[in-house]
Coordinates of C-alpha atoms (C1' of nucleotides) in Angstrom, one line a residue:
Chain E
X1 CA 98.5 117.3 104.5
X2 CA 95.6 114.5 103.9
X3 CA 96.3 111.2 103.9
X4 CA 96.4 110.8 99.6
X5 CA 94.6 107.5 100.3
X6 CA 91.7 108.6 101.8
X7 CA 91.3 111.2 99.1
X8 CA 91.1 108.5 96.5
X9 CA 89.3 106.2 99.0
X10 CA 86.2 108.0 100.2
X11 CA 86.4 111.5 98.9
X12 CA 82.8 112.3 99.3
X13 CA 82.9 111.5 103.1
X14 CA 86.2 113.9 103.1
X15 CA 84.2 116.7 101.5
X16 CA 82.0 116.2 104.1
X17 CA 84.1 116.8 106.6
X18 CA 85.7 119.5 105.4
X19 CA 82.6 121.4 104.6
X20 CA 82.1 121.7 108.0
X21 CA 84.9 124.1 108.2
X22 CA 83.3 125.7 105.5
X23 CA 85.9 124.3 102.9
X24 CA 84.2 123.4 99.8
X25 CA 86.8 120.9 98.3
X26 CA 86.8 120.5 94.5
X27 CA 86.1 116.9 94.4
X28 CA 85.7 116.5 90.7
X29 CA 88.7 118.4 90.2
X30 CA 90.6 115.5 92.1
X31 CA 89.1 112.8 90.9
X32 CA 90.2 114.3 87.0
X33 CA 93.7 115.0 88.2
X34 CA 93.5 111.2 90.3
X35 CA 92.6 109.3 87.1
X36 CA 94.6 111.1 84.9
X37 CA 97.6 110.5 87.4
X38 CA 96.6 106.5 87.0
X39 CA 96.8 106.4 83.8
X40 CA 99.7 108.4 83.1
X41 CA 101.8 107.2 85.6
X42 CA 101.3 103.1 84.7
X43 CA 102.0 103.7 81.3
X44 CA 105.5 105.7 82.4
X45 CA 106.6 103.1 84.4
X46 CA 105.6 100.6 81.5
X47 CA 108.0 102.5 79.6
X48 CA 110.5 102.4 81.7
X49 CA 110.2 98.9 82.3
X50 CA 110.9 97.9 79.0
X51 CA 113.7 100.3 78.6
X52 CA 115.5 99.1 81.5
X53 CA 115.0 95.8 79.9
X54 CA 116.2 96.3 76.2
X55 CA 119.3 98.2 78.4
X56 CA 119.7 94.9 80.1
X57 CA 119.8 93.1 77.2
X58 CA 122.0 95.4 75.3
X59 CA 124.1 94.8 78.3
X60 CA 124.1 91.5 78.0
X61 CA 124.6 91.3 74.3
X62 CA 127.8 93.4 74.2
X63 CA 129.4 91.4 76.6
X64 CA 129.4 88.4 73.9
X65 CA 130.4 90.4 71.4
X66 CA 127.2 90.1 69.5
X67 CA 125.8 92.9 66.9
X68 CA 123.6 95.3 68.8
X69 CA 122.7 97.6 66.1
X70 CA 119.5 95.7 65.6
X71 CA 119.0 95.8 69.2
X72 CA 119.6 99.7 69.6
X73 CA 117.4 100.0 65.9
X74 CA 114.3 98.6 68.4
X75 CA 114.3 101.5 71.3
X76 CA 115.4 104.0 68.8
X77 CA 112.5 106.4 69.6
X78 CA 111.5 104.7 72.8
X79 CA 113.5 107.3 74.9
X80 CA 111.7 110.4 73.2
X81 CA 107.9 108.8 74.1
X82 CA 109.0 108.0 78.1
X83 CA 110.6 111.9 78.1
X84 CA 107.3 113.0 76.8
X85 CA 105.1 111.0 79.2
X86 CA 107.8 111.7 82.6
X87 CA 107.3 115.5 81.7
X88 CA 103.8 114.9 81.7
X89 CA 104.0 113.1 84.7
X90 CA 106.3 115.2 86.9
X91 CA 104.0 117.9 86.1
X92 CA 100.5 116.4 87.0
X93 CA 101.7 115.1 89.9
X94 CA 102.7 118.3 91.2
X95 CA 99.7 120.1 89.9
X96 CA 98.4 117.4 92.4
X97 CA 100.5 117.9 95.4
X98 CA 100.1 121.4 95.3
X99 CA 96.5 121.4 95.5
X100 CA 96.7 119.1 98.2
X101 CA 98.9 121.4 99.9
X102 CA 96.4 124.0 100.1
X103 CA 93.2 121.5 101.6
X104 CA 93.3 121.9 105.4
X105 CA 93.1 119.5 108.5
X106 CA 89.5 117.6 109.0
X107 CA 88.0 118.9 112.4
X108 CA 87.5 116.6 114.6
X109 CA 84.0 114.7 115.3
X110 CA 83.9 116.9 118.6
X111 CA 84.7 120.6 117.5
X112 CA 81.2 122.5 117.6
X113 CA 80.2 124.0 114.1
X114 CA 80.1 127.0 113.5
X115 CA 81.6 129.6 110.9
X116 CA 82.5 132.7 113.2
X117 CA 84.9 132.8 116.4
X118 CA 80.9 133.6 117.7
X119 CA 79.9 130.4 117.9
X120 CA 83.0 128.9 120.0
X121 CA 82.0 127.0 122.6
X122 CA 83.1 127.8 126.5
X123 CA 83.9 125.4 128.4
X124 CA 85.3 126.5 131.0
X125 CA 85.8 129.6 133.4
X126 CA 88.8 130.2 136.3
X127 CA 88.7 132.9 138.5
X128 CA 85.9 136.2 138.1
X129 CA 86.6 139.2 135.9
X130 CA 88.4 141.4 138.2
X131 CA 87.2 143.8 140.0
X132 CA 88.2 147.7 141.0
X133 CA 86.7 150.4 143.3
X134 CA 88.0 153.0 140.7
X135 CA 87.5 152.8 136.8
X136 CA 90.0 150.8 135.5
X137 CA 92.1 152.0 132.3
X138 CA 93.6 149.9 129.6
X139 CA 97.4 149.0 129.6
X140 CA 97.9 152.0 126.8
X141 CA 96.7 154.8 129.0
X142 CA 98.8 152.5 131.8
X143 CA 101.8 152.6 129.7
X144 CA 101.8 155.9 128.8
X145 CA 101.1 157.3 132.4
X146 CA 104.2 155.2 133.9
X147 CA 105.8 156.6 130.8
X148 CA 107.1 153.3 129.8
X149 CA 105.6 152.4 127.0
X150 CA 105.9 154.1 123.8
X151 CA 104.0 153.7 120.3
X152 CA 105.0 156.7 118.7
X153 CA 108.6 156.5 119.2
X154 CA 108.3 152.6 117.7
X155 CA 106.0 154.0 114.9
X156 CA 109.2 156.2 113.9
X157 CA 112.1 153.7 114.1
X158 CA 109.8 150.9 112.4
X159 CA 105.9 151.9 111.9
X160 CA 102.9 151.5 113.5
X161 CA 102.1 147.7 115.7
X162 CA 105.6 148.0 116.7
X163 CA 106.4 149.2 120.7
X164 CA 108.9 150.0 122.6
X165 CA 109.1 149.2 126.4
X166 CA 110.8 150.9 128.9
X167 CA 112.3 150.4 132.3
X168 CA 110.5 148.2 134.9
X169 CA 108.0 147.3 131.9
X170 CA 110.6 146.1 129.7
X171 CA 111.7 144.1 132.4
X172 CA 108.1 142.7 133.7
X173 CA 107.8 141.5 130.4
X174 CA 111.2 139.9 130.4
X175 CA 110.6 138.5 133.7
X176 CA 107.3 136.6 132.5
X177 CA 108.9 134.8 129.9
X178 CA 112.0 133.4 132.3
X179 CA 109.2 132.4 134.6
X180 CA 107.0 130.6 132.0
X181 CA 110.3 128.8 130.9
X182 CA 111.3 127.8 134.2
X183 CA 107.3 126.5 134.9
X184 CA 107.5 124.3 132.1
X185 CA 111.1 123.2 132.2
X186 CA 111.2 122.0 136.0
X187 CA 107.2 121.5 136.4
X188 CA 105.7 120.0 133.2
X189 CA 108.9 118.5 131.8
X190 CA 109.7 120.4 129.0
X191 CA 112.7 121.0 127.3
X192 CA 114.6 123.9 126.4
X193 CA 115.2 125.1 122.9
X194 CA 117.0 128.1 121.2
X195 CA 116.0 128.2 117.8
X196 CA 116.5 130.1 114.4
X197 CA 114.5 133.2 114.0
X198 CA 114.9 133.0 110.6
X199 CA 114.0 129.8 108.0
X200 CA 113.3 128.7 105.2
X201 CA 110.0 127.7 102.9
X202 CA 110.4 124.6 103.5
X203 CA 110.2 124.6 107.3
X204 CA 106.5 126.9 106.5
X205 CA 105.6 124.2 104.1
X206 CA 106.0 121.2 106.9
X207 CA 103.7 123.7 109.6
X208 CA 101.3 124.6 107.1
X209 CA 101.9 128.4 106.7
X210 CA 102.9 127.6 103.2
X211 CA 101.4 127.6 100.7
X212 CA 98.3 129.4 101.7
X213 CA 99.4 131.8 104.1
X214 CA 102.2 133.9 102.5
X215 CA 100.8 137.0 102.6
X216 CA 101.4 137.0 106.2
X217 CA 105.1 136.3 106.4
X218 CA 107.8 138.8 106.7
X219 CA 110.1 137.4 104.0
X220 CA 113.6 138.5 103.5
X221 CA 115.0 139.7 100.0
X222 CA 118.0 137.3 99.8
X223 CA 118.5 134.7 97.6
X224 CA 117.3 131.7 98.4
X225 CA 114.7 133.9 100.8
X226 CA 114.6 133.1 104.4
X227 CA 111.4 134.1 106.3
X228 CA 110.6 135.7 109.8
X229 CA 109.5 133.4 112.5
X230 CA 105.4 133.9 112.8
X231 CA 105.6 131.8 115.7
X232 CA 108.4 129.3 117.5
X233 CA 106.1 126.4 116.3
X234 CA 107.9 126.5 113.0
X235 CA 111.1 126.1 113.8
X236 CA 110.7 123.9 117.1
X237 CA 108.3 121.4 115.1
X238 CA 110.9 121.1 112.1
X239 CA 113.5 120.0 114.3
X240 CA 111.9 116.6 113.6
X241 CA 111.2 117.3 109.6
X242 CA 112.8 114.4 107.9
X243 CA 113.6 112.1 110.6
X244 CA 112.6 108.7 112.2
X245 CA 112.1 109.0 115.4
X246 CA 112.9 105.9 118.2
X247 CA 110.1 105.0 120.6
X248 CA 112.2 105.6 123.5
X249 CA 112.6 109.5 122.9
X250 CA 109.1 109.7 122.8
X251 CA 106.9 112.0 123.4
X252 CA 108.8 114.7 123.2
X253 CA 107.9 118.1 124.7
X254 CA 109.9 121.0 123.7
X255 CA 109.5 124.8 124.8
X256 CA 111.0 127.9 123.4
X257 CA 110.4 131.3 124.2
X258 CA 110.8 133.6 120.7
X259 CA 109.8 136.3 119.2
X260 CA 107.0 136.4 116.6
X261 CA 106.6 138.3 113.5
X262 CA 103.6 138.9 111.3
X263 CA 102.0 140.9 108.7
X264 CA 98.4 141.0 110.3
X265 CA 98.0 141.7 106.5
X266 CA 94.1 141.0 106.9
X267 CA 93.5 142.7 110.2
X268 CA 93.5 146.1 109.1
X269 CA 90.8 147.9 110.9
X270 CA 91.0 145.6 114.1
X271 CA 93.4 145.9 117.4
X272 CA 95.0 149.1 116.6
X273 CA 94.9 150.7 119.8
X274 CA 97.9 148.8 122.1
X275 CA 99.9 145.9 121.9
X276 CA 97.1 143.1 121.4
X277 CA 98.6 143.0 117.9
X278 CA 101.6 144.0 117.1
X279 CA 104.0 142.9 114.5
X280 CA 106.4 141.4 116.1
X281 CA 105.7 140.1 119.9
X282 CA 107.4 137.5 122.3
X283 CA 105.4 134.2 122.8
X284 CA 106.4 130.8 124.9
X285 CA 106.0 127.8 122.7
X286 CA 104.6 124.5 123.5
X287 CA 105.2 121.5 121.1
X288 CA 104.9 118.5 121.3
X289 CA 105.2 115.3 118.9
X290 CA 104.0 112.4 120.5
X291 CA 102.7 108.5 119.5
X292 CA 99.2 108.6 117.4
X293 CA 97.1 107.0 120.6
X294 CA 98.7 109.5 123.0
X295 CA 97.3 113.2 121.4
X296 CA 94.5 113.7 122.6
X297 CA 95.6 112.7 126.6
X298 CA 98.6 115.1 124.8
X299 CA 96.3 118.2 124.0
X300 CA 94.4 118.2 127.3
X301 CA 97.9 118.1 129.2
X302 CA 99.4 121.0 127.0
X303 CA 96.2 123.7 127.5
X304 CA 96.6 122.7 131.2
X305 CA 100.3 123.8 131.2
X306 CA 99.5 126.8 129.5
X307 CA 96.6 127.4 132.0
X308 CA 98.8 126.6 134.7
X309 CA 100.5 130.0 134.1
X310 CA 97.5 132.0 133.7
X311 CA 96.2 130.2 137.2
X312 CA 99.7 130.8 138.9
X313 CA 99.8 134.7 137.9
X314 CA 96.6 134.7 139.4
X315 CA 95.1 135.9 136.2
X316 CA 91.2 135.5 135.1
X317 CA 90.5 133.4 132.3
X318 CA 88.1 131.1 130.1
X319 CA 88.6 128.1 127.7
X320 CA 87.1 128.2 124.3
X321 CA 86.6 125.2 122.1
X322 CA 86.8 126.8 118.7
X323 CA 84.1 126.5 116.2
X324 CA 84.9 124.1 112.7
X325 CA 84.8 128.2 111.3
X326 CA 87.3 129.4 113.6
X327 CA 89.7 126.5 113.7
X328 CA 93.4 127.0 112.1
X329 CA 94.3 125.5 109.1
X330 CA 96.2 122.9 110.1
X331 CA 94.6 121.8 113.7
X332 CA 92.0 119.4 114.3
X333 CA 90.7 120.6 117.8
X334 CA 91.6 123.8 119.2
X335 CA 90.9 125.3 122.2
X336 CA 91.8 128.9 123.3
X337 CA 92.7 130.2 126.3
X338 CA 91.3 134.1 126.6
X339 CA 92.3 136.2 129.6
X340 CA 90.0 139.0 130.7
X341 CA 91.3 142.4 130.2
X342 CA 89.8 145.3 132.3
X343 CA 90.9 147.7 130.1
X344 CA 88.3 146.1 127.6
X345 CA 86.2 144.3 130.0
X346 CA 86.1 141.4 127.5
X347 CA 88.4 138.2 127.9
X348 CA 91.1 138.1 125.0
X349 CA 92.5 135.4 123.6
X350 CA 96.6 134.7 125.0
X351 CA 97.2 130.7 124.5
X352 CA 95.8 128.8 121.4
X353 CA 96.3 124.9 121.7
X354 CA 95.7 122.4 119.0
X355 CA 96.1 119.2 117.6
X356 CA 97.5 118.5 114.9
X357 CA 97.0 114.6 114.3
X358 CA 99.3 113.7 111.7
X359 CA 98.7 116.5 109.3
X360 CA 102.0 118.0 109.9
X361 CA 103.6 114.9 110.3
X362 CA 103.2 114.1 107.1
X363 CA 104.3 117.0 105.6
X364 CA 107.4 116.7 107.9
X365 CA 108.1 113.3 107.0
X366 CA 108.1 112.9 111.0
X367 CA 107.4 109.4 111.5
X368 CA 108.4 106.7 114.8
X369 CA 109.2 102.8 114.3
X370 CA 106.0 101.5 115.7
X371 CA 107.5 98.5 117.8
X372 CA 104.1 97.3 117.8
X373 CA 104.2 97.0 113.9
X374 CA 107.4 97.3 113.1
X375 CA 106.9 99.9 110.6
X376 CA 107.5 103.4 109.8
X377 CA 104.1 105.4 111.1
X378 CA 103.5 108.9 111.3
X379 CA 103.4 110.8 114.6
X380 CA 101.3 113.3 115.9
X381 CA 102.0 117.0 116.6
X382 CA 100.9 119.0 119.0
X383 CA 101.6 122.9 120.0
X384 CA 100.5 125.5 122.0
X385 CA 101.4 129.2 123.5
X386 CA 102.3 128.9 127.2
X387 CA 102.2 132.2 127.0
X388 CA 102.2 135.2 124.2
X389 CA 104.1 137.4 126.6
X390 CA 102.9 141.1 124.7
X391 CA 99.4 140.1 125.6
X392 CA 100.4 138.6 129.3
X393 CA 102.2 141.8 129.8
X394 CA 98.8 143.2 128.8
X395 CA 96.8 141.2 131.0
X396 CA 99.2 141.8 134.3
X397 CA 99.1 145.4 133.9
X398 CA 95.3 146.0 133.8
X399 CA 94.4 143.1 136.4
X400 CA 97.1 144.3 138.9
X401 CA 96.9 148.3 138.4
X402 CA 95.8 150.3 141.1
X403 CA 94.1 153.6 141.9
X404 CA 97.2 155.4 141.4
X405 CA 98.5 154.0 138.3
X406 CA 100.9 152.0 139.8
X407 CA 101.2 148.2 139.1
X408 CA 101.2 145.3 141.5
X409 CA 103.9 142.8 140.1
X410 CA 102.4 139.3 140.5
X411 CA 104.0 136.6 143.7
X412 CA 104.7 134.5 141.1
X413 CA 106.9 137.3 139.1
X414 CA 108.5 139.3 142.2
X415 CA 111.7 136.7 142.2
X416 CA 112.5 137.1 138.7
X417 CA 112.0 141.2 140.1
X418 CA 114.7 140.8 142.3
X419 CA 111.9 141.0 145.1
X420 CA 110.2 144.1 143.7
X421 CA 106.5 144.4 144.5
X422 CA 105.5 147.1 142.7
X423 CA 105.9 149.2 139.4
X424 CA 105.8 153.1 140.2
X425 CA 106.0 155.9 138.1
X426 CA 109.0 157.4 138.4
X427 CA 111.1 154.0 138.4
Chain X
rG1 C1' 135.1 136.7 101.0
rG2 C1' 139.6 133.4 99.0
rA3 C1' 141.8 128.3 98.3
rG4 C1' 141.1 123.1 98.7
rA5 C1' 138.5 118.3 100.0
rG6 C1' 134.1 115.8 100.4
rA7 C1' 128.5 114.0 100.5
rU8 C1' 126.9 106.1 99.1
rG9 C1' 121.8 102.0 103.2
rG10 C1' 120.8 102.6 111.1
rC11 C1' 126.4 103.5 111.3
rC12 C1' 131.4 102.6 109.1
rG13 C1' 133.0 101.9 104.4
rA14 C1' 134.0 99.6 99.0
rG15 C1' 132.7 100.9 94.2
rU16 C1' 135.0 106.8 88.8
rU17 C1' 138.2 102.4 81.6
rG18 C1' 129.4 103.7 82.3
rG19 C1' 126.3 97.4 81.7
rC20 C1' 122.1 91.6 86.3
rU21 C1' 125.2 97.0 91.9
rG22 C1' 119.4 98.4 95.5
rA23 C1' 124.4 98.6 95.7
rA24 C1' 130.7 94.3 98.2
rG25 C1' 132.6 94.0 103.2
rG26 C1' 132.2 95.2 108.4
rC27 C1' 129.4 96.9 112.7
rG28 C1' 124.7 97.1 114.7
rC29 C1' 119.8 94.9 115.0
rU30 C1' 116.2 90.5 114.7
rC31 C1' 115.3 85.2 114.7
rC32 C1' 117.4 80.2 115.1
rC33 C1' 121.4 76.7 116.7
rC34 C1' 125.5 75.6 119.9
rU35 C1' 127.9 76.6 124.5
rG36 C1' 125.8 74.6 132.3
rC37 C1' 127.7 81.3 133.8
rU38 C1' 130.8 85.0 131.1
rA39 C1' 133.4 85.4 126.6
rA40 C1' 133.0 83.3 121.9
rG41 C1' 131.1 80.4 117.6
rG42 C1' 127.6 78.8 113.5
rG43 C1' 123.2 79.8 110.3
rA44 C1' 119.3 83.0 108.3
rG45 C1' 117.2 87.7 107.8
rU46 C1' 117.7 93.1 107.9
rA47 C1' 116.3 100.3 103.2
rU48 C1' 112.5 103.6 101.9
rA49 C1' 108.6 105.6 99.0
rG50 C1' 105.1 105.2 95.2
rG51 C1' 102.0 102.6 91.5
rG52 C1' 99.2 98.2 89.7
rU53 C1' 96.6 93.8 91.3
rU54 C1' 93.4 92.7 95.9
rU55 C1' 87.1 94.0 99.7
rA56 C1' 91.6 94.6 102.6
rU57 C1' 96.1 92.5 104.5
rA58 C1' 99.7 89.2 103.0
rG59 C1' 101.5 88.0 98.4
rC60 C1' 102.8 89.0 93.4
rU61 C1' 104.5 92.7 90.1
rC62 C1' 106.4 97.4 88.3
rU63 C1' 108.8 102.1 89.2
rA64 C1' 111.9 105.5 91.8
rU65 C1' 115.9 106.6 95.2
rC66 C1' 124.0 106.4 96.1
rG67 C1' 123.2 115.2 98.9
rA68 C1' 119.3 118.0 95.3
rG69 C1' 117.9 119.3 90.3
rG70 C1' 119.0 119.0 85.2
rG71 C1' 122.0 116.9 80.9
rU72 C1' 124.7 113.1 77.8
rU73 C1' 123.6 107.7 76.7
rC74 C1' 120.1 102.0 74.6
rG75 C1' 122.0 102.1 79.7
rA76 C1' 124.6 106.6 85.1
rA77 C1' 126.5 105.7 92.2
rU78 C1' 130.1 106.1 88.1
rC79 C1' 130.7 111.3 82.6
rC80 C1' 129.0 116.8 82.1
rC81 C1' 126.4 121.3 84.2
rU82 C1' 123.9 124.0 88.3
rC83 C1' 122.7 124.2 93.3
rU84 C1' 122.8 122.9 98.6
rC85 C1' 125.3 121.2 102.7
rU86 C1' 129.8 119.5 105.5
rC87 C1' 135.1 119.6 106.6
rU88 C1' 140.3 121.9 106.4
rC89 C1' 143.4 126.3 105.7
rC90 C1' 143.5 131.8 105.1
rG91 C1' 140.8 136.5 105.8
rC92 C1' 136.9 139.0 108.6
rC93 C1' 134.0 139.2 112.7
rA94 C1' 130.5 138.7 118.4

RNA sequence: GGAGAGAUGGCCGAGUUGGCUGAAGGCGCUCCCCUGCUAAGGGAGUAUAGGGUUUAUAGCUCUAUCGAGGGUUCGAAUCCCUCUCUCUCCGCCA
């Protein structure tokens, strides 16, 4: 959420800002709602000033046995005008709050514009596109040839963007994300989580998936409804929803590896072949929530965790500053980390990384005693994959296949393989 | 799933015949004083959010908040209703 003050501060200069995102914000609708809100809310706290002072001396009154009939005569109808104007009230101000609830994050000063995922901005490049003496295939034609992984038996027992894994596949993949929790655990000082796969709207309201984005939640049908995970940034960055955090816990940097499920309810046409998107995949989590002055040191330590993986796996790769088009709703600055797949010869995103300034923060309620002020101040959030382990997977089987159809299992990955070195056919 | 108990400020804990109770008391914390160390003692302060005023801060002022939401009433931490969560016992289960 937007600071409310800056709305009613400089709202053109907001607009401004957020045009560049290509967010046209009704600014004479909030300006209406703003001075209507003025208005109606000094003349209900008028009213209730006097009635808690006629109450007072009611009160007061009784307690010398004086006559308060005359006194009661005076607020007779005072009680029906303050219901009136409180129902007013509560409803403009959440006619209010939910339309702030849909404006998203300002991009930052130094995110390129730009209104497609086109007009991102590379900024860097690790390691060159891999490259075969045979034509390389993709990881579905990989899959299917080990015979380990299976679309149309996942189509059946769910429907289609679901897989199953198989065997020494099943187990690659398993492997990657104990190795990615064990990098950032001992190496980057991370802690461990184990969070719910399940909660509830108000956990999507604090990350910004709500209200905007519900079309893309799995939701369940119970009463009150609890959602589907889209990603481990929900529940690991609510932890803090709601509380004051001490300066001596911070930052805090937590890490969770989940699984992640979404509707892809506006991606019809795209990614259908293989498991680039799938609707539910596994995904190591980043967060962190860290003093104000400390995010942006914050964000360009998180993407180099998550490109520490890439870099350790051996595993070619660029990073993307997205465009003010391209950038999530809630992030400021974000930049992606894309892994090139020989199956498509094009790199592909695997790690987005953003921050979040205090955007979720205030819809958390996360705030820190500043010892500096002495005041309650909203923190910063920051998360990041570190890695989406489907498109890993991905990304290890077409860089590491050979001529035969066999996969190489990365140095970095044979431990967690009890010392295997290579993933054969008939396995 | 059944039966019962409970939810008050950073923490503990008073307060249920409704009326200066934003809320006693204690602990903790901050500042000051005293004490040559340690221990102890004395004093003062110590919730959050929002509005108005202000260039802005401070200040001043108003409002809200005793799990959440509604109701009764001139007036609710106290009475009524609904919900959520926690605890105990039983059942069931991994």
């Amino acid at each position: 959420m937007l600071d409310p003050l800056l709305l009613r501060k400089d709202i053109q200069s907001v607009a401004l800002q957020l045009k560049r995102r290509g967010f046209e914000l009704d600014t004479k609708l909030f300006n209406e709602l703003e001075s209507k809100r003025k208005t109606l809310q000094s003349e209900t706290e008028a009213l209730q000033a006097q009635r808690n002072q006629s109450a007072k001396a009611i009160g007061q009154a009784k307690a010398q046995g004086e006559d308060v009939q005359p006194l009661l005569d005076a607020v007779a109808n005072l009680s029906d005008e303050l219901k009136f104007k409180q129902s007013g009230l509560n409803e403009l101000q959440n006619q209010l709050n939910t339309y702030m609830l849909t404006l998203p994050n300002l991009p930052d000063e130094s995110v390129p514009g730009g209104k497609t995922e086109d007009e991102n901005i590379e900024i860097s490049r690790w390691g060159d596109p891999t490259s075969f003496d045979f034509e390389p295939k993709d990881h579905v034609d990989l899959g299917a040839d080990l015979g380990m992984v299976d679309f149309e038996v996942a189509a059946k027992i769910s429907s289609s963007r679901f897989v199953v894994l198989h065997k020494d596949i099943a187990r690659l993949q398993r492997a990657l994300g104990q190795y990615m929790l064990d990098l950032h655990t001992t190496e980057h000082d991370y802690d461990e989580v184990y969070v719910p796969y399940l909660v509830n709207a108000e956990s999507l309201y604090g990350t910004g998936q709500l209200p905007k984005f519900e079309e893309d939640q799995f939701a369940t049908r119970t009463e009150p409804g609890l959602y589907l995970i889209p990603t481990a940034e929900v529940p690991v960055t609510n932890i803090v929803r709601d509380e004051i955090l001490g300066d001596s816990v911070l930052p805090l940097k937590r890490t969770a590896l989940t699984p992640c499920f979404r509707r892809e309810a506006g991606s019809y046409g795209r990614d259908t072949r293989g498991m680039i998107r799938q609707h539910q995949f596994e995904k190591v989590e980043l967060v962190q929530v860290v003093r104000p002055d400390e995010s942006w040191d914050a964000l360009e330590a998180l993407t180099g965790h998550a490109e520490q993986v890439l870099q350790n796996l051996n595993l070619p790769y660029r990073k993307v500053c997205l465009c003010t088009g391209d950038l999530g709703f809630s992030s400021t600055k974000t930049y992606d980390l894309e892994v090139w797949l020989p199956g498509q010869s094009s790199y592909r995103e695997i790690s987005s990384c953003s921050n979040f300034l205090d955007f979720q923060a205030r819809r958390l309620k996360t705030r820190w005693k500043n010892p500096k002020t002495g005041k309650n101040e909203f923190l910063h959030t920051l998360n990041g994959s570190g890695l989406a382990l489907g498109r890993c997977l991905v990304a290890v089987m077409e860089n590491y296949q050979m001529a035969n159809g066999d996969i190489a299992i990365p140095d970095a990955l044979q431990a967690y393989m009890r010392g295997q070195t290579i993933i054969k056919r008939d396995a």
